[in-house]
Coordinates of N, CA, C and O in Angstrom, one line a residue:
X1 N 99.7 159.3 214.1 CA 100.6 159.4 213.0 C 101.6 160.5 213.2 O 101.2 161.6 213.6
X2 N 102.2 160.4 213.1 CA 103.9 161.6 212.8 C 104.2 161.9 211.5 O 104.0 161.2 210.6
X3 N 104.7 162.8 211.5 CA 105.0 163.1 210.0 C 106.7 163.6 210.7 O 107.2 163.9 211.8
X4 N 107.5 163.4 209.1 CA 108.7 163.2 209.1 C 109.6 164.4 207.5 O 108.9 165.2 206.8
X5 N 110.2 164.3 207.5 CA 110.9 164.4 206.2 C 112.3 163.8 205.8 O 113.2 163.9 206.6
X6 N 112.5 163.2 205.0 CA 113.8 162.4 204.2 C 114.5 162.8 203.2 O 114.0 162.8 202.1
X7 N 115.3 162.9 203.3 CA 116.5 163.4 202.0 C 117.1 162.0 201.3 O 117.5 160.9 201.8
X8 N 117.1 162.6 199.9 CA 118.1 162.0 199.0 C 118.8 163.0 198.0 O 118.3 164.1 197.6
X9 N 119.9 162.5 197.8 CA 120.6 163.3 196.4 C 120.0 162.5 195.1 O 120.3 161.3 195.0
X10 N 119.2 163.2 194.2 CA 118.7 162.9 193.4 C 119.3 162.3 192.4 O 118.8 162.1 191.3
X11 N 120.6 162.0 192.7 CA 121.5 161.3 191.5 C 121.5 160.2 192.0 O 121.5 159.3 191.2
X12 N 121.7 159.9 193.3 CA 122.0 158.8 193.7 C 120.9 157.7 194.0 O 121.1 156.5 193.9
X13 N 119.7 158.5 194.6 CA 118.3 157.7 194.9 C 117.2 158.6 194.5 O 117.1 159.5 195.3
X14 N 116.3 158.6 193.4 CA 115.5 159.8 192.8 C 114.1 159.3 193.5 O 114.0 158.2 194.0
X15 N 112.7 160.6 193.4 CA 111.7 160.2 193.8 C 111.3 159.4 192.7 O 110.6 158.5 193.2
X16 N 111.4 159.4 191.4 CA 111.5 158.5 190.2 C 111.7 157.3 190.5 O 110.7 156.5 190.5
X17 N 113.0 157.0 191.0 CA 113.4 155.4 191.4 C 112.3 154.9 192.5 O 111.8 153.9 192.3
X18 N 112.1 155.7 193.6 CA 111.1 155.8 194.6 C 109.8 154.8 194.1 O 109.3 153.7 194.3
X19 N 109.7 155.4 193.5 CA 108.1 155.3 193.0 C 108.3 153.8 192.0 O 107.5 152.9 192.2
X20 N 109.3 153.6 190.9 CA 109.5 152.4 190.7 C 109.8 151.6 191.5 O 109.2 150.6 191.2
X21 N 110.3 151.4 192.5 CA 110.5 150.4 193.4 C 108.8 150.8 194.5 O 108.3 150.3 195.5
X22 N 108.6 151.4 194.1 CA 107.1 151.5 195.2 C 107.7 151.4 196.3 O 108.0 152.5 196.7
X23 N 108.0 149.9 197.5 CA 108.4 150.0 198.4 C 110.0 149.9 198.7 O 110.6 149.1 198.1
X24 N 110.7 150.6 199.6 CA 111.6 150.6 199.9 C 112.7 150.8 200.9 O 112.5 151.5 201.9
X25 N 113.8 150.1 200.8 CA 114.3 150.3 202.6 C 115.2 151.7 202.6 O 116.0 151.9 201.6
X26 N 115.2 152.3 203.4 CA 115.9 153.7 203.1 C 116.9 153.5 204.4 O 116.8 153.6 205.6
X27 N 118.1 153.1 203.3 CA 119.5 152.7 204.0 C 120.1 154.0 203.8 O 119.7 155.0 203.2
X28 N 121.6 153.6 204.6 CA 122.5 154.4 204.2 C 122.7 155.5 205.2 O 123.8 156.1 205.1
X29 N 121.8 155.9 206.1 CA 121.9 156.7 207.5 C 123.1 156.7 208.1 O 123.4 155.6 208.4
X30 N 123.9 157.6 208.5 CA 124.9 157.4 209.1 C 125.4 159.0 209.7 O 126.3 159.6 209.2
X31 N 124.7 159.3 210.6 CA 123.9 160.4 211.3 C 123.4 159.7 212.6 O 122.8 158.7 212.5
X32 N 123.8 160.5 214.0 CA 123.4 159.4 215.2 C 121.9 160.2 215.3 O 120.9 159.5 215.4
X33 N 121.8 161.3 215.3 CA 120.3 162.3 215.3 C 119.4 161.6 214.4 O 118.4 161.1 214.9
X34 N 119.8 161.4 212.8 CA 118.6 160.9 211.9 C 118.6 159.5 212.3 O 117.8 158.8 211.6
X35 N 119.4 158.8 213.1 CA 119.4 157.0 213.0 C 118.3 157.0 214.3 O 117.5 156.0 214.3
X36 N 118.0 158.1 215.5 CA 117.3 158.1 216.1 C 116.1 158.6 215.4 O 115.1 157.9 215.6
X37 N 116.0 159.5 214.7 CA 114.5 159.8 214.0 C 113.9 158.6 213.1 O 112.7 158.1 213.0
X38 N 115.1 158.1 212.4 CA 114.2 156.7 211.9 C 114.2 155.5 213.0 O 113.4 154.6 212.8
X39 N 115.1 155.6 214.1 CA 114.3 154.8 215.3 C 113.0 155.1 215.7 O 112.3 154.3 216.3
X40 N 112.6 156.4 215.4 CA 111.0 156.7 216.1 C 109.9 156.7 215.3 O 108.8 157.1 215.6
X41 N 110.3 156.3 214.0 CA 109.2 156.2 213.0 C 108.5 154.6 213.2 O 109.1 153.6 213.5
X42 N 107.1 154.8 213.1 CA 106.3 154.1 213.0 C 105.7 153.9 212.0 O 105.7 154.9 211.2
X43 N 104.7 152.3 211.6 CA 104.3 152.1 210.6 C 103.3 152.6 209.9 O 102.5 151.6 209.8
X44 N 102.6 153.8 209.4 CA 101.4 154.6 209.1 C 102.1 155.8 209.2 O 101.4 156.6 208.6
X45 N 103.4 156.3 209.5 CA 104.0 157.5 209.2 C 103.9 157.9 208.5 O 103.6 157.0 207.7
X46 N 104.0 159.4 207.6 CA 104.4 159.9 206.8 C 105.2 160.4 206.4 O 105.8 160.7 207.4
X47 N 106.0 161.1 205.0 CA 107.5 161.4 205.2 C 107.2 162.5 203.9 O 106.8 162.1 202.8
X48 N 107.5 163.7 203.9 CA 108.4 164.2 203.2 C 109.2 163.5 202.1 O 110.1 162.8 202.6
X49 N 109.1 163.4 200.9 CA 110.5 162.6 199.6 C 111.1 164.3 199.3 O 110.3 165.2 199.1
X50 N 112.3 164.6 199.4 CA 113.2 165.8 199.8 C 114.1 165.5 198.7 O 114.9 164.6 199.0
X51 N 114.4 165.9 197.7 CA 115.4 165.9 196.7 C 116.7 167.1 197.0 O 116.7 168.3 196.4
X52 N 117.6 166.8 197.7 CA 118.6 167.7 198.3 C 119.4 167.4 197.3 O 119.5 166.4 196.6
X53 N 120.2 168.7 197.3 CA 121.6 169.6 196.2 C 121.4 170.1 195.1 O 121.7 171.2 194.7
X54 N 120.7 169.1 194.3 CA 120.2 169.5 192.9 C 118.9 170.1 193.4 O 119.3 170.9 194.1
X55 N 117.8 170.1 193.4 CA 116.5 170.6 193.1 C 115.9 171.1 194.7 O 114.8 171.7 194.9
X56 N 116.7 170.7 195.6 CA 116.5 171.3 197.1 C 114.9 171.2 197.0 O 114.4 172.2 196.5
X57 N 114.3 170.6 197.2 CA 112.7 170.6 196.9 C 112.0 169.2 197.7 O 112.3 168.0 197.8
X58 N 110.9 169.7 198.2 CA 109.7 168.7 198.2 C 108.9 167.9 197.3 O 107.8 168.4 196.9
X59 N 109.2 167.0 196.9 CA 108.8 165.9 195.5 C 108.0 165.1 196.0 O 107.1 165.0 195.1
X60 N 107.7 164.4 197.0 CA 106.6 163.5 197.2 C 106.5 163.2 198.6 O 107.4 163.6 199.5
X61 N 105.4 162.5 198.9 CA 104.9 161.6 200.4 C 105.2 160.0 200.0 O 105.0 159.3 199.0
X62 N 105.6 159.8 200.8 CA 105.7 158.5 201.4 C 105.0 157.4 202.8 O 104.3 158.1 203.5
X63 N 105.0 156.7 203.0 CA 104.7 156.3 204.4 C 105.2 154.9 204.7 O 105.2 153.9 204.0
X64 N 105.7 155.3 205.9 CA 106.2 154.0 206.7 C 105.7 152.8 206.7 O 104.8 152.6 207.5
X65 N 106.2 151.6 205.8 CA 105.4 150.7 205.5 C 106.3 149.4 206.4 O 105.9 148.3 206.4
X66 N 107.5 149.7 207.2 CA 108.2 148.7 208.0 C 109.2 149.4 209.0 O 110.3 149.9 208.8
X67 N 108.5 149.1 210.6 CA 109.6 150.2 211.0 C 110.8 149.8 211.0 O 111.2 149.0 210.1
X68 N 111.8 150.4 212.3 CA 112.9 150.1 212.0 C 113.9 148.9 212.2 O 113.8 148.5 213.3
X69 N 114.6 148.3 211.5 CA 115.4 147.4 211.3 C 116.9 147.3 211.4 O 117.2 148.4 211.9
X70 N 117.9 146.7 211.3 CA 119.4 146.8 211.2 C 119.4 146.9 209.8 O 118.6 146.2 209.1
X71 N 120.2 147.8 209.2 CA 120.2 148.4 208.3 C 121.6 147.6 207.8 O 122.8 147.7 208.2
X72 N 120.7 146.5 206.4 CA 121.9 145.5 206.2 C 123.1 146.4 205.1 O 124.0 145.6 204.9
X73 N 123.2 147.3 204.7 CA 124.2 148.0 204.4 C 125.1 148.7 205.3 O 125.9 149.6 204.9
X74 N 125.1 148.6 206.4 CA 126.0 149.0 207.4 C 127.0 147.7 207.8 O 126.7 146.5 208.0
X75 N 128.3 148.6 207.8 CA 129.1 147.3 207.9 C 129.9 147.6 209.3 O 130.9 146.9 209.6
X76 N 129.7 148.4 209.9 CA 129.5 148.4 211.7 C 128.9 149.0 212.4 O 128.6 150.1 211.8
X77 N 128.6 148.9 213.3 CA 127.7 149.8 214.3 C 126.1 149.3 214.3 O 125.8 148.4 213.5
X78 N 125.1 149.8 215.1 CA 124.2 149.4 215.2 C 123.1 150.8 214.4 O 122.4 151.6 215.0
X79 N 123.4 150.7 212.9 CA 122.8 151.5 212.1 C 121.4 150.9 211.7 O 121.4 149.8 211.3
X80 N 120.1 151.8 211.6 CA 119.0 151.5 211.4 C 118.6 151.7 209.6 O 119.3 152.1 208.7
X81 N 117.4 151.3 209.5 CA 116.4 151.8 208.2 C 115.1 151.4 208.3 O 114.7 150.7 209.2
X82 N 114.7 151.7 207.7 CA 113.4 151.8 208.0 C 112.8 151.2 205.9 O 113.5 151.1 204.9
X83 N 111.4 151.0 206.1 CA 110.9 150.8 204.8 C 109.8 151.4 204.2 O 108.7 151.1 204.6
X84 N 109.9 152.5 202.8 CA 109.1 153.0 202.8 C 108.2 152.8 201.6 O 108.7 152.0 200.8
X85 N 107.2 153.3 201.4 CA 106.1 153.3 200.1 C 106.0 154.4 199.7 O 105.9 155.4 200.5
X86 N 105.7 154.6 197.9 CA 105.6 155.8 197.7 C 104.2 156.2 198.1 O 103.5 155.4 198.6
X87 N 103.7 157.3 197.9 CA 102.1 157.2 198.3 C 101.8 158.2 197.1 O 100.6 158.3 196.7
X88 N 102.4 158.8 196.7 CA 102.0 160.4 196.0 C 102.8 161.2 195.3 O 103.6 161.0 196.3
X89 N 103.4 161.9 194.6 CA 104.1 163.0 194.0 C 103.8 164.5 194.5 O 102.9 164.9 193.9
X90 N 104.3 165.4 195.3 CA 103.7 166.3 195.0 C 103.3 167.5 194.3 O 104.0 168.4 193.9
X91 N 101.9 167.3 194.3 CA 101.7 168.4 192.9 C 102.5 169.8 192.4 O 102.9 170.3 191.3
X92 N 102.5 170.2 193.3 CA 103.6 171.7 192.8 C 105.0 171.3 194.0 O 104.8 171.1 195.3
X93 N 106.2 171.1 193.2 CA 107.1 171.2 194.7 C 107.5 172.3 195.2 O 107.6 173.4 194.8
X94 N 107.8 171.8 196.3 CA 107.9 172.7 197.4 C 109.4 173.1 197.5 O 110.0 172.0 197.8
X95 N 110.3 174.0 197.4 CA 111.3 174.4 197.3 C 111.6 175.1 198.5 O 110.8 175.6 199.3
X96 N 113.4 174.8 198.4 CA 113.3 175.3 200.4 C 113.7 176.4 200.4 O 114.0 176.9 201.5
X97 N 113.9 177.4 198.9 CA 113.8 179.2 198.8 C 111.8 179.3 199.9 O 111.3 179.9 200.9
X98 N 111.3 178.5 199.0 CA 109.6 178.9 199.3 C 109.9 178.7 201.0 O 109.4 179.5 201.8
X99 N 110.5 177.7 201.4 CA 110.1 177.5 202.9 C 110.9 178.2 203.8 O 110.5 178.6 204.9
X100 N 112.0 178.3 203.4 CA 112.9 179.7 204.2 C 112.3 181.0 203.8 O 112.6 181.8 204.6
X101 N 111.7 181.4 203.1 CA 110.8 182.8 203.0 C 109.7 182.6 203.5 O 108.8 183.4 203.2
X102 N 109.2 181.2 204.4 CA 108.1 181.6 205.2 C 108.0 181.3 207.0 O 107.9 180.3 207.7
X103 N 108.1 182.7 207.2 CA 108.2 183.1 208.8 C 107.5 182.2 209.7 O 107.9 182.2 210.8
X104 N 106.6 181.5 209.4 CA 105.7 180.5 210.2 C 106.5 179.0 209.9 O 105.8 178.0 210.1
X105 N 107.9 178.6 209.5 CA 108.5 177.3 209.1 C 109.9 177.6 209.5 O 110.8 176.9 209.2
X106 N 110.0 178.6 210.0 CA 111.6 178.8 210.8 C 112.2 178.0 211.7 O 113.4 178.1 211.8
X107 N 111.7 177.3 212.4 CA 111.6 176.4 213.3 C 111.8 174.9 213.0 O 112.0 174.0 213.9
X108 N 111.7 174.6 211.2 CA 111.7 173.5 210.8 C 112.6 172.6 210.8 O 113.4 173.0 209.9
X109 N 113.1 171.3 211.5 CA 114.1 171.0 211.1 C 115.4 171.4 209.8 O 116.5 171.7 210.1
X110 N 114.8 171.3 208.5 CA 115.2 171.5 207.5 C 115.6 172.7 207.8 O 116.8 172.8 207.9
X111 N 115.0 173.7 207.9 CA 116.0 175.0 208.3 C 117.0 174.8 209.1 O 118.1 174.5 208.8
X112 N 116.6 175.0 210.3 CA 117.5 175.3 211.5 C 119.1 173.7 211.0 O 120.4 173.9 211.0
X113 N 118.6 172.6 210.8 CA 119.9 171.4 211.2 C 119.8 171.3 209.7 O 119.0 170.4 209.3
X114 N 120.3 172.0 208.9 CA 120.1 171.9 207.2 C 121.0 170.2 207.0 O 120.7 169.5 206.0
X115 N 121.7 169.8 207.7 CA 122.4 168.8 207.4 C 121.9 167.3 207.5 O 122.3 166.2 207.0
X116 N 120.7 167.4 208.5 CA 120.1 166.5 209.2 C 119.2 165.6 207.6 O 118.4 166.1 206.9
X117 N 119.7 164.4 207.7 CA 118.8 163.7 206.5 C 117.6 163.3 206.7 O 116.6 163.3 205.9
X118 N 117.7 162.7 208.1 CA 116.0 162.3 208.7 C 115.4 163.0 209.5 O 116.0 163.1 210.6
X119 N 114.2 163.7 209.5 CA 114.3 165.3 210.3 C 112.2 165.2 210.7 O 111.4 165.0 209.8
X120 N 111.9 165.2 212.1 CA 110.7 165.3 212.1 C 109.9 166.3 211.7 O 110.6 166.8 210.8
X121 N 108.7 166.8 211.8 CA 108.0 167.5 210.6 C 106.4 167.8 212.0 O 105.6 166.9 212.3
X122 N 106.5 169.0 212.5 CA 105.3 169.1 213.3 C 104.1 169.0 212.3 O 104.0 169.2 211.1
X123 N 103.0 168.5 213.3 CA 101.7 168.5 212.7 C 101.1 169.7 211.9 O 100.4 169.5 210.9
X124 N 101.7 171.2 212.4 CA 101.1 172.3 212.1 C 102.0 172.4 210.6 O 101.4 172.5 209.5
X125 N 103.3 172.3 210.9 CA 104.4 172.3 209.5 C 103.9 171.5 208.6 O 103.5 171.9 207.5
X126 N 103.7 170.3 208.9 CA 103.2 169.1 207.7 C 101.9 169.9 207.3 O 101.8 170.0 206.1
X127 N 100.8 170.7 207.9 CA 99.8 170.9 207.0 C 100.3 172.0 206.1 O 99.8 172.2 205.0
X128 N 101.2 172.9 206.7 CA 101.6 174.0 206.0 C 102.3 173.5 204.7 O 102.0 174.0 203.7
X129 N 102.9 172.9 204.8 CA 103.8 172.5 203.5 C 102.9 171.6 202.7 O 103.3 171.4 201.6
X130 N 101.9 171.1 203.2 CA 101.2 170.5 202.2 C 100.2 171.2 201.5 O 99.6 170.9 200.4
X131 N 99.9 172.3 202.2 CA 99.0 173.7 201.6 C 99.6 174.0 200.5 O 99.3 173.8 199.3
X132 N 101.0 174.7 201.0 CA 102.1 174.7 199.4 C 102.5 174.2 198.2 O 102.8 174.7 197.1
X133 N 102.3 172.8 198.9 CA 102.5 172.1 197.5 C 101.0 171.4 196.8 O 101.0 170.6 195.9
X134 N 100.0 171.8 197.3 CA 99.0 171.8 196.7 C 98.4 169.9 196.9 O 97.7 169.3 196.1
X135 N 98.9 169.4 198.2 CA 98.8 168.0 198.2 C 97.4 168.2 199.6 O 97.2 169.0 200.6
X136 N 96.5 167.0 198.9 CA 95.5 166.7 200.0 C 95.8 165.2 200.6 O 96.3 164.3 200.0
X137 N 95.4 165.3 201.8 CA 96.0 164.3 202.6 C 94.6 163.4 202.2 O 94.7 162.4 203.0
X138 N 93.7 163.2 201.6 CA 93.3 162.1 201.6 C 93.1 160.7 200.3 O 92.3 159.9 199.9
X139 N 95.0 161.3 199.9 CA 95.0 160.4 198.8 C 95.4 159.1 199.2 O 95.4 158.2 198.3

């Protein structure tokens, strides 16, 4: 399994909406870096739900429930998406004041390519950030 992280602007696609629609296709990529990171997601993945501009925060897990596809909201190019499920909320979020003030997460996509929407997530990072947010992986 891989772990990942994903952004939305919370006005436009919320972890709220997420979770009502349970599954869903996470269009709209238009990024050649993140159209490759959701080219490398697989089905059992997990993802970071990332509420960017307003609340800059870690809000829930997801997991890869279809990999990637032509992404029928693209109206040229050979743009991907992928399909996801909610799995969880997380319990306290994770804020990216909390993760830039910690010295062992410098390295994280989210820091370093702050722009990057689809962003991988090392094994050691994913447990760290899930320490933070108070989430156990065997939900």
């Amino acid at each position: 399994m891989a772990f990942w992280l994903i952004k939305s602007e919370p006005d436009a696609f919320s972890w709220d909406e997420q979770v009502a629609n349970v599954v869903e296709p996470w269009t709209g990529v238009r990024n050649h870096q993140a159209k490759k990171n959701l080219a490398a997601m697989q089905v059992g993945d997990r993802a970071f739900f990332y509420h960017s501009n307003v609340q800059r925060a870690i809000v829930g897990v997801v997991e890869v429930v279809r990999a990637a596809y032509p992404d029928p909201t693209a109206e040229s190019g050979a743009w991907v998406c992928v399909d996801v499920k909610a799995v969880a909320p997380m319990p306290t979020p994770v804020t990216l004041a909390q993760i830039k003030a910690e010295p062992a997460l410098e390295e994280l996509a989210l820091v370093r390519q702050s722009r990057l929407s689809v962003c991988p997530v090392s094994a050691d990072h994913w447990q760290m950030l899930c320490q933070m947010g108070g989430w156990k992986e065997g939900r």
